[in-house]
Coordinates of C-alpha atoms in Angstrom, one line a residue:
X77 CA -328.3 104.5 37.8
X78 CA -325.8 105.7 40.3
X79 CA -324.6 104.1 43.5
X80 CA -325.5 104.5 47.2
X81 CA -322.4 104.3 49.4
X82 CA -323.1 103.7 53.1
X83 CA -321.1 105.3 55.9
X84 CA -321.0 104.9 59.7
X85 CA -319.8 107.5 62.2
X86 CA -318.8 107.4 65.8
X87 CA -320.2 110.9 66.6
X88 CA -319.3 111.2 70.3
X89 CA -318.5 109.4 73.4
X90 CA -318.7 110.3 77.1
X91 CA -317.4 108.4 80.0
X92 CA -320.5 106.1 80.0
X93 CA -322.1 106.4 76.6
X94 CA -321.6 106.6 72.8
X95 CA -323.4 108.2 70.0
X96 CA -323.3 106.3 66.7
X97 CA -324.8 107.4 63.3
X98 CA -325.3 105.9 59.9
X99 CA -326.2 107.2 56.5
X100 CA -324.7 107.5 53.0
X101 CA -324.5 109.4 49.7
X102 CA -326.1 108.8 46.4
X103 CA -323.2 108.9 43.9
X104 CA -323.3 109.5 40.1
X105 CA -320.8 109.7 37.3
X106 CA -320.3 113.0 35.6
X107 CA -317.8 113.9 33.0
X108 CA -315.5 111.0 33.8
X109 CA -315.6 111.6 37.6
X110 CA -317.9 110.8 40.5
X111 CA -319.8 113.2 42.7
X112 CA -322.5 113.1 45.3
X113 CA -325.9 113.8 43.8
X114 CA -328.6 116.1 45.2
X115 CA -330.7 113.5 47.1
X116 CA -332.1 115.4 50.0
X117 CA -331.2 114.6 53.6
X118 CA -329.2 111.3 53.5
X119 CA -327.0 111.9 56.5
X120 CA -327.4 113.7 59.8
X121 CA -330.2 114.5 62.3
X122 CA -332.7 115.5 59.6
X123 CA -332.3 112.4 57.4
X124 CA -335.3 110.1 57.0
X125 CA -334.9 106.7 58.8
X126 CA -333.5 104.0 56.6
X127 CA -335.5 101.4 58.6
X128 CA -335.6 99.8 62.0
X129 CA -332.1 100.1 63.4
X130 CA -330.2 98.5 66.3
X131 CA -326.9 99.8 67.6
X132 CA -325.0 97.2 69.8
X133 CA -321.8 97.8 71.8
X134 CA -319.7 94.7 72.5
X135 CA -317.0 94.2 75.1
X136 CA -313.6 92.4 74.4
X137 CA -315.3 89.0 74.7
X138 CA -317.9 89.8 72.1
X139 CA -320.7 90.1 74.7
X140 CA -323.3 92.8 74.0
X141 CA -323.2 95.2 76.9
X142 CA -325.4 98.0 75.4
X143 CA -328.1 98.1 72.8
X144 CA -330.5 100.7 71.5
X145 CA -333.2 100.2 68.9
X146 CA -334.8 103.0 66.9
X147 CA -337.0 103.4 63.9
X148 CA -337.2 107.2 64.2
X149 CA -333.6 108.3 63.4
X150 CA -330.3 107.3 61.8
X151 CA -328.4 107.9 65.1
X152 CA -328.6 106.5 68.6
X153 CA -327.0 106.9 72.0
X154 CA -326.0 103.7 73.7
X155 CA -325.8 104.1 77.5
X156 CA -324.4 102.1 80.4
X157 CA -320.8 101.8 79.3
X158 CA -317.7 101.9 81.6
X159 CA -315.3 104.8 81.8
X160 CA -311.9 104.4 80.0
X161 CA -312.9 101.2 78.2
X162 CA -312.5 100.0 74.7
X163 CA -315.5 98.4 72.9
X164 CA -316.7 97.5 69.4
X165 CA -320.0 98.5 68.0
X166 CA -322.2 97.4 65.1
X167 CA -325.2 98.8 63.3
X168 CA -328.0 96.8 61.7
X169 CA -330.9 98.2 59.7
X170 CA -333.9 96.0 59.2
X171 CA -331.8 93.1 60.4
X172 CA -329.0 93.7 57.9
X173 CA -325.5 94.9 58.9
X174 CA -325.0 98.5 57.7
X175 CA -322.0 99.2 55.5
X176 CA -320.9 95.5 55.8
X177 CA -321.0 94.6 52.1
X178 CA -318.9 95.7 49.2
X179 CA -317.8 99.3 49.7
X180 CA -316.2 101.9 47.4
X181 CA -313.9 104.9 48.0
X182 CA -313.3 107.9 45.9
X183 CA -310.3 108.0 43.6
X184 CA -309.4 110.6 40.9
X185 CA -311.8 110.0 38.1
X186 CA -313.4 106.8 39.5
X187 CA -314.7 104.8 42.5
X188 CA -312.4 102.1 43.6
X189 CA -312.7 99.2 46.0
X190 CA -312.6 100.3 49.6
X191 CA -309.0 100.5 50.6
X192 CA -309.4 99.3 54.1
X193 CA -312.0 97.7 56.4
X194 CA -314.1 99.9 58.8
X195 CA -312.7 100.1 62.3
X196 CA -315.9 100.0 64.4
X197 CA -314.4 100.4 67.9
X198 CA -314.8 103.0 70.5
X199 CA -313.1 104.1 73.7
X200 CA -315.1 105.9 76.4
X201 CA -313.5 108.9 78.0
X202 CA -311.9 108.3 81.4
X203 CA -313.9 109.4 84.5
X204 CA -313.4 112.9 85.7
X205 CA -311.1 111.7 88.5
X206 CA -309.0 109.3 86.4
X207 CA -305.6 110.9 85.5
X208 CA -305.3 109.1 82.2
X209 CA -302.8 110.5 79.6
X210 CA -304.6 111.6 76.4
X211 CA -303.5 111.9 72.8
X212 CA -305.5 113.6 70.1
X213 CA -305.3 115.1 66.6
X214 CA -306.2 118.6 65.6
X215 CA -306.7 120.1 62.2
X216 CA -307.9 123.5 60.9
X217 CA -309.0 125.0 57.6
X218 CA -309.3 121.7 55.8
X219 CA -312.8 121.4 54.2
X220 CA -311.8 122.2 50.6
X221 CA -312.8 118.9 49.0
X222 CA -310.4 116.2 47.9
X223 CA -311.4 116.6 44.3
X224 CA -310.6 120.4 44.1
X225 CA -307.1 120.6 42.6
X226 CA -304.0 121.4 44.7
X227 CA -306.0 122.3 47.8
X228 CA -307.7 118.9 47.6
X229 CA -304.5 117.1 47.1
X230 CA -303.2 118.7 50.3
X231 CA -306.3 117.8 52.2
X232 CA -306.0 114.1 51.1
X233 CA -302.3 113.9 51.9
X234 CA -302.9 115.4 55.4
X235 CA -305.9 113.0 55.9
X236 CA -303.5 110.2 55.1
X237 CA -301.1 111.4 57.8
X238 CA -303.9 111.5 60.3
X239 CA -304.9 108.0 59.4
X240 CA -301.3 106.7 59.8
X241 CA -300.9 108.4 63.1
X242 CA -304.2 107.0 64.4
X243 CA -303.0 103.5 63.4
X244 CA -299.7 103.9 65.2
X245 CA -300.6 105.9 68.3
X246 CA -303.5 105.7 70.8
X247 CA -305.4 108.7 69.4
X248 CA -308.6 109.3 71.2
X249 CA -310.4 111.9 69.1
X250 CA -310.0 114.7 66.6
X251 CA -310.4 118.4 67.3
X252 CA -311.5 120.6 64.4
X253 CA -310.2 124.2 64.5
X254 CA -312.8 125.6 62.1
X255 CA -313.5 126.0 58.4
X256 CA -314.8 122.4 58.2
X257 CA -316.4 123.0 54.8
X258 CA -315.6 125.6 52.0
X259 CA -316.9 124.2 48.8
X260 CA -320.3 123.5 47.4
X261 CA -321.5 122.6 43.8
X262 CA -321.8 126.2 42.8
X263 CA -318.3 127.4 44.1
X264 CA -316.8 128.7 47.3
X265 CA -319.1 131.6 48.0
X266 CA -322.5 130.2 46.9
X267 CA -324.5 127.7 49.0
X268 CA -321.3 126.1 50.3
X269 CA -321.9 123.3 52.7
X270 CA -325.6 123.9 52.7
X271 CA -326.5 120.4 51.4
X272 CA -325.4 116.8 52.4
X273 CA -323.8 116.2 49.0
X274 CA -321.4 119.1 49.7
X275 CA -320.0 117.1 52.6
X276 CA -319.0 113.9 50.8
X277 CA -315.6 115.0 49.4
X278 CA -315.0 117.7 52.0
X279 CA -315.5 115.7 55.2
X280 CA -317.0 112.2 55.1
X281 CA -314.8 110.6 52.4
X282 CA -311.3 112.0 53.3
X283 CA -311.8 111.2 57.0
X284 CA -313.9 108.1 56.6
X285 CA -311.5 105.7 58.4
X286 CA -311.1 108.1 61.3
X287 CA -314.7 109.0 61.8
X288 CA -315.7 105.4 62.1
X289 CA -313.8 105.2 65.5
X290 CA -312.8 108.7 66.5
X291 CA -315.2 111.4 67.7
X292 CA -314.8 114.8 66.0
X293 CA -315.1 117.9 68.2
X294 CA -315.6 121.0 66.1
X295 CA -315.5 124.7 66.5
X296 CA -317.0 127.2 64.0
X297 CA -314.9 129.1 61.5
X298 CA -315.6 132.1 59.3
X299 CA -316.3 129.8 56.3
X300 CA -318.7 127.7 58.4
X301 CA -320.8 130.8 59.1
X302 CA -321.9 134.0 57.3
X303 CA -318.7 135.8 58.2
X304 CA -317.1 135.1 54.8
X305 CA -319.6 132.9 52.9
X306 CA -322.7 134.0 51.1
X307 CA -324.5 131.3 53.1
X308 CA -324.4 130.4 56.8
X309 CA -323.6 126.7 57.1
X310 CA -324.3 126.6 60.9
X311 CA -327.6 124.7 60.3
X312 CA -325.9 122.1 58.3
X313 CA -323.0 121.8 60.8
X314 CA -325.7 121.4 63.5
X315 CA -327.3 118.6 61.4
X316 CA -324.3 116.6 60.1
X317 CA -322.2 117.0 63.3
X318 CA -325.3 116.3 65.6
X319 CA -324.5 119.4 67.7
X320 CA -327.8 119.7 69.5
X321 CA -328.0 116.0 70.0
X322 CA -324.6 116.0 71.6
X323 CA -324.5 119.3 73.5
X324 CA -328.0 120.3 74.5
X325 CA -328.1 117.6 77.2
X326 CA -324.8 119.2 78.5
X327 CA -326.4 122.6 78.8
X328 CA -328.5 121.3 81.7
X329 CA -325.5 120.8 83.9
X330 CA -323.5 123.8 82.5
X331 CA -321.1 121.9 80.3
X332 CA -322.2 123.6 77.1
X333 CA -324.1 126.6 75.7
X334 CA -324.9 126.4 72.0
X335 CA -327.4 129.1 71.2
X336 CA -326.2 131.6 70.1
X337 CA -322.8 130.3 68.9
X338 CA -321.1 127.1 69.9
X339 CA -319.4 126.8 73.3
X340 CA -318.8 123.6 75.2
X341 CA -316.3 122.0 77.5
X342 CA -315.1 118.4 77.1
X343 CA -313.7 116.7 80.2
X344 CA -311.6 113.9 78.9
X345 CA -310.0 112.8 82.2
X346 CA -308.6 114.5 85.3
X347 CA -305.7 115.7 83.2
X348 CA -307.5 117.5 80.3
X349 CA -310.5 119.7 79.7
X350 CA -311.0 121.2 76.3
X351 CA -313.0 124.3 75.9
X352 CA -314.6 125.3 72.6
X353 CA -314.8 129.1 72.1
X354 CA -316.9 130.5 69.2
X355 CA -315.0 133.5 67.9
X356 CA -317.2 134.1 64.8
X357 CA -319.3 137.2 64.4
X358 CA -322.9 137.2 65.4
X359 CA -324.5 139.3 62.8
X360 CA -327.9 139.0 64.5
X361 CA -326.5 140.7 67.6
X362 CA -323.8 142.8 66.1
X363 CA -321.1 141.3 68.2
X364 CA -318.7 138.4 68.5
X365 CA -320.4 135.5 70.2
X366 CA -317.9 135.5 73.0
X367 CA -319.2 139.0 73.9
X368 CA -322.8 137.9 74.2
X369 CA -323.6 138.2 77.9
X370 CA -324.8 134.7 78.4
X371 CA -321.8 133.1 76.7
X372 CA -319.4 135.5 78.5
X373 CA -320.9 134.4 81.8
X374 CA -320.5 130.7 80.8
X375 CA -316.9 131.2 79.9
X376 CA -316.1 132.9 83.2
X377 CA -317.7 130.1 85.1
X378 CA -316.1 127.3 83.1
X379 CA -312.6 128.7 83.1
X380 CA -312.7 129.5 86.8
X381 CA -314.4 126.3 87.9
X382 CA -312.3 123.5 86.5
X383 CA -310.0 121.3 88.5
X384 CA -308.5 119.6 85.5
X385 CA -304.7 119.7 85.4
X386 CA -304.8 121.2 81.9
X387 CA -307.4 123.5 80.3
X388 CA -306.9 123.9 76.6
X389 CA -309.3 126.4 74.9
X390 CA -309.6 126.1 71.1
X391 CA -311.2 128.5 68.7
X392 CA -310.9 129.4 65.0
X393 CA -309.5 132.9 65.2
X394 CA -306.2 133.5 67.1
X395 CA -305.7 136.4 69.5
X396 CA -302.1 136.8 68.2
X397 CA -300.5 135.9 64.9
X398 CA -297.7 136.9 62.6
X399 CA -299.8 136.8 59.4
X400 CA -299.2 137.3 56.6
X401 CA -302.9 137.2 55.4
X402 CA -304.9 137.8 58.6
X403 CA -304.7 140.3 61.3
X404 CA -304.9 138.9 64.9
X405 CA -308.3 139.3 66.6
X406 CA -307.5 142.2 69.0
X407 CA -310.9 141.9 70.7
X408 CA -309.7 138.7 72.3
X409 CA -306.8 140.5 74.1
X410 CA -309.1 142.4 76.4
X411 CA -312.0 140.0 76.5
X412 CA -310.7 136.4 76.5
X413 CA -307.0 136.4 77.2
X414 CA -307.4 137.8 80.8
X415 CA -309.8 135.0 81.5
X416 CA -307.3 132.4 80.2
X417 CA -304.5 133.9 82.3
X418 CA -306.6 134.0 85.5
X419 CA -307.4 130.3 85.0
X420 CA -303.8 129.3 84.5
X421 CA -304.2 128.3 80.8
X422 CA -300.9 127.4 79.1
X423 CA -302.0 126.5 75.6
X424 CA -304.5 127.8 73.0
X425 CA -305.2 126.1 69.7
X426 CA -306.4 128.0 66.6
X427 CA -306.9 127.8 62.8
X428 CA -307.7 130.7 60.4
X429 CA -304.2 131.6 59.1
X430 CA -303.3 129.0 56.5
X431 CA -299.9 128.1 57.9
X432 CA -298.3 126.8 61.1
X433 CA -297.3 129.2 63.9
X434 CA -296.2 128.6 67.5
X435 CA -295.9 131.7 69.6
X436 CA -295.5 132.6 73.3
X437 CA -296.7 135.8 74.9
X438 CA -296.1 136.2 78.6
X439 CA -295.8 132.4 79.1
X440 CA -299.1 131.7 77.3
X441 CA -298.4 129.4 74.3
X442 CA -300.6 129.4 71.2
X443 CA -300.5 127.2 68.1
X444 CA -302.1 128.2 64.8
X445 CA -302.9 125.2 62.7
X446 CA -304.8 126.4 59.6
X447 CA -303.3 124.4 56.8
X448 CA -305.2 121.1 56.7
X449 CA -306.1 121.8 53.0
X450 CA -305.7 125.5 52.4
X451 CA -302.1 126.9 52.4
X452 CA -300.5 130.4 52.5
X453 CA -297.0 130.3 51.2
X454 CA -296.0 133.9 51.9
X455 CA -293.7 134.7 54.9
X456 CA -295.3 136.2 58.0
X457 CA -294.3 139.7 58.9
X458 CA -295.2 140.3 62.6
X459 CA -292.9 138.0 64.4
X460 CA -292.0 140.3 67.3
X461 CA -295.5 141.4 68.3
X462 CA -296.8 137.8 67.9
X463 CA -294.1 136.3 70.1
X464 CA -293.4 133.9 67.2
X465 CA -291.1 130.9 68.1
X466 CA -291.5 128.9 64.9
X467 CA -293.6 128.9 61.7
X468 CA -294.0 126.9 58.5
X469 CA -295.8 127.2 55.2
X470 CA -296.6 123.5 55.1
X471 CA -299.8 121.6 55.1
X472 CA -300.2 119.7 58.4
X473 CA -302.2 118.4 61.3
X474 CA -301.3 118.4 65.0
X475 CA -300.6 115.5 67.3
X476 CA -301.1 116.6 70.9
X477 CA -300.1 114.5 73.9
X478 CA -301.3 115.3 77.4
X479 CA -299.3 114.2 80.4
X480 CA -299.5 115.1 84.0
X481 CA -296.4 117.3 83.8
X482 CA -296.3 118.4 80.2
X483 CA -298.1 119.0 76.9
X484 CA -296.3 117.9 73.7
X485 CA -297.4 119.3 70.3
X486 CA -296.0 118.0 67.0
X487 CA -297.1 119.2 63.6
X488 CA -297.0 116.4 61.0
X489 CA -296.9 117.2 57.3
X490 CA -298.6 115.5 54.3
X491 CA -297.8 111.8 53.8
X492 CA -297.3 110.5 50.3
X493 CA -298.8 107.1 49.5
X494 CA -296.6 104.4 50.9
X495 CA -294.6 106.7 53.2
X496 CA -294.7 107.2 57.0
X497 CA -295.7 110.5 58.7
X498 CA -292.9 112.9 59.6
X499 CA -292.9 116.2 61.5
X500 CA -292.6 119.3 59.4
X501 CA -289.5 121.5 59.5
X502 CA -290.2 124.8 61.1
X503 CA -288.4 128.1 60.8
X504 CA -287.5 130.3 63.7
X505 CA -287.6 134.1 63.1
X506 CA -283.8 134.1 62.8
X507 CA -284.1 131.6 59.9
X508 CA -282.7 128.5 61.7
X509 CA -284.7 125.3 61.3
X510 CA -286.1 122.8 63.8
X511 CA -288.5 119.8 63.9
X512 CA -288.3 119.3 67.6
X513 CA -291.5 118.7 69.5
X514 CA -293.1 121.7 71.3
X515 CA -293.0 120.9 75.0
X516 CA -295.0 123.0 77.5
X517 CA -294.1 122.0 81.1
X518 CA -296.5 122.4 84.0
X519 CA -293.9 123.8 86.3
X520 CA -292.3 126.2 83.8

């Protein structure tokens, strides 16, 4: 008969509001293992309402400070919150708590009892003039599916690292560096990510106990679009990550521009503004989306107009890189890098190459983090032209800490069950080894 497994997701927060979603997956047993069944739209903007729902946000005393009721969607914004404040939230559907009963998590060959309770808390972003330090996680090239052999084992082990870090450190959100979903039921290149069931083992299950309390801020990779895949997954990204619900309101005041491509800025506090830059190819226009005139103008205004202490652009494709599999995107050197330099940007975050790389070119640091599930074990070959400082052929995620005077980036490797997260050992071009944090100082 199968089993319906409910999920909740803290989709987004601002300084005064939160977007919460709920849904689930119809699971069935096949050949000794469990998979999500084709059941139509069960999660995301297009899913049919499960009933009359209420989302309530509670303060530290348990007092309801915000409430939204809907029978038209499986998501809702709750407004009227305070900046830089921690709350809890709850969802009821037809008067019953959503996902509050017996829950199950995927395990190889079976469904097991849920291994931990849901963490339904949220923290609003600080106001634009509040100089709050910020810590976040970043991961790229991860959406392989935790049931897909060695790639899936790496994804699961890195997801475990992220969970342990989020338990130990005041992590505020997760940044996705692209290639959020590779696999579908017919294989990598056919209809991948085009249906809700494709997302169960690639996204919602491995990060279940992060997504319940940490917003996920994506960028688009070549496997999320038609650059590499036989299908373009942008419509499903838009649906399951609520891109229009989140970012179309920001277009009105210039904080986003999502059609064509995906570009937005995220002001977290007076210290940090993240800028999502879509580096995928727009086949409809025959150009990269960052060359589309409207998006180009938005980037120029955004980079020039910020008063944040740190601006950190993030995109899937790097402008520089030592390889070995991918060439750097040379178009960025003339089109994007000059804008970054004029704005005083000190750090860029990328995915795409399935390893770790840290490079510096004329005092502009970049980090390639493309091994959240995929992995390239061959040694890079272009250290000199890429300004390579360190690299590693290790699965990992990034922990990024933002302070008034410095940025600190540490890549953490996969965590075996029962172990604690540890930084990966990185190689310098001369072959020496380091696991020291990457520190970028404001006055350097």
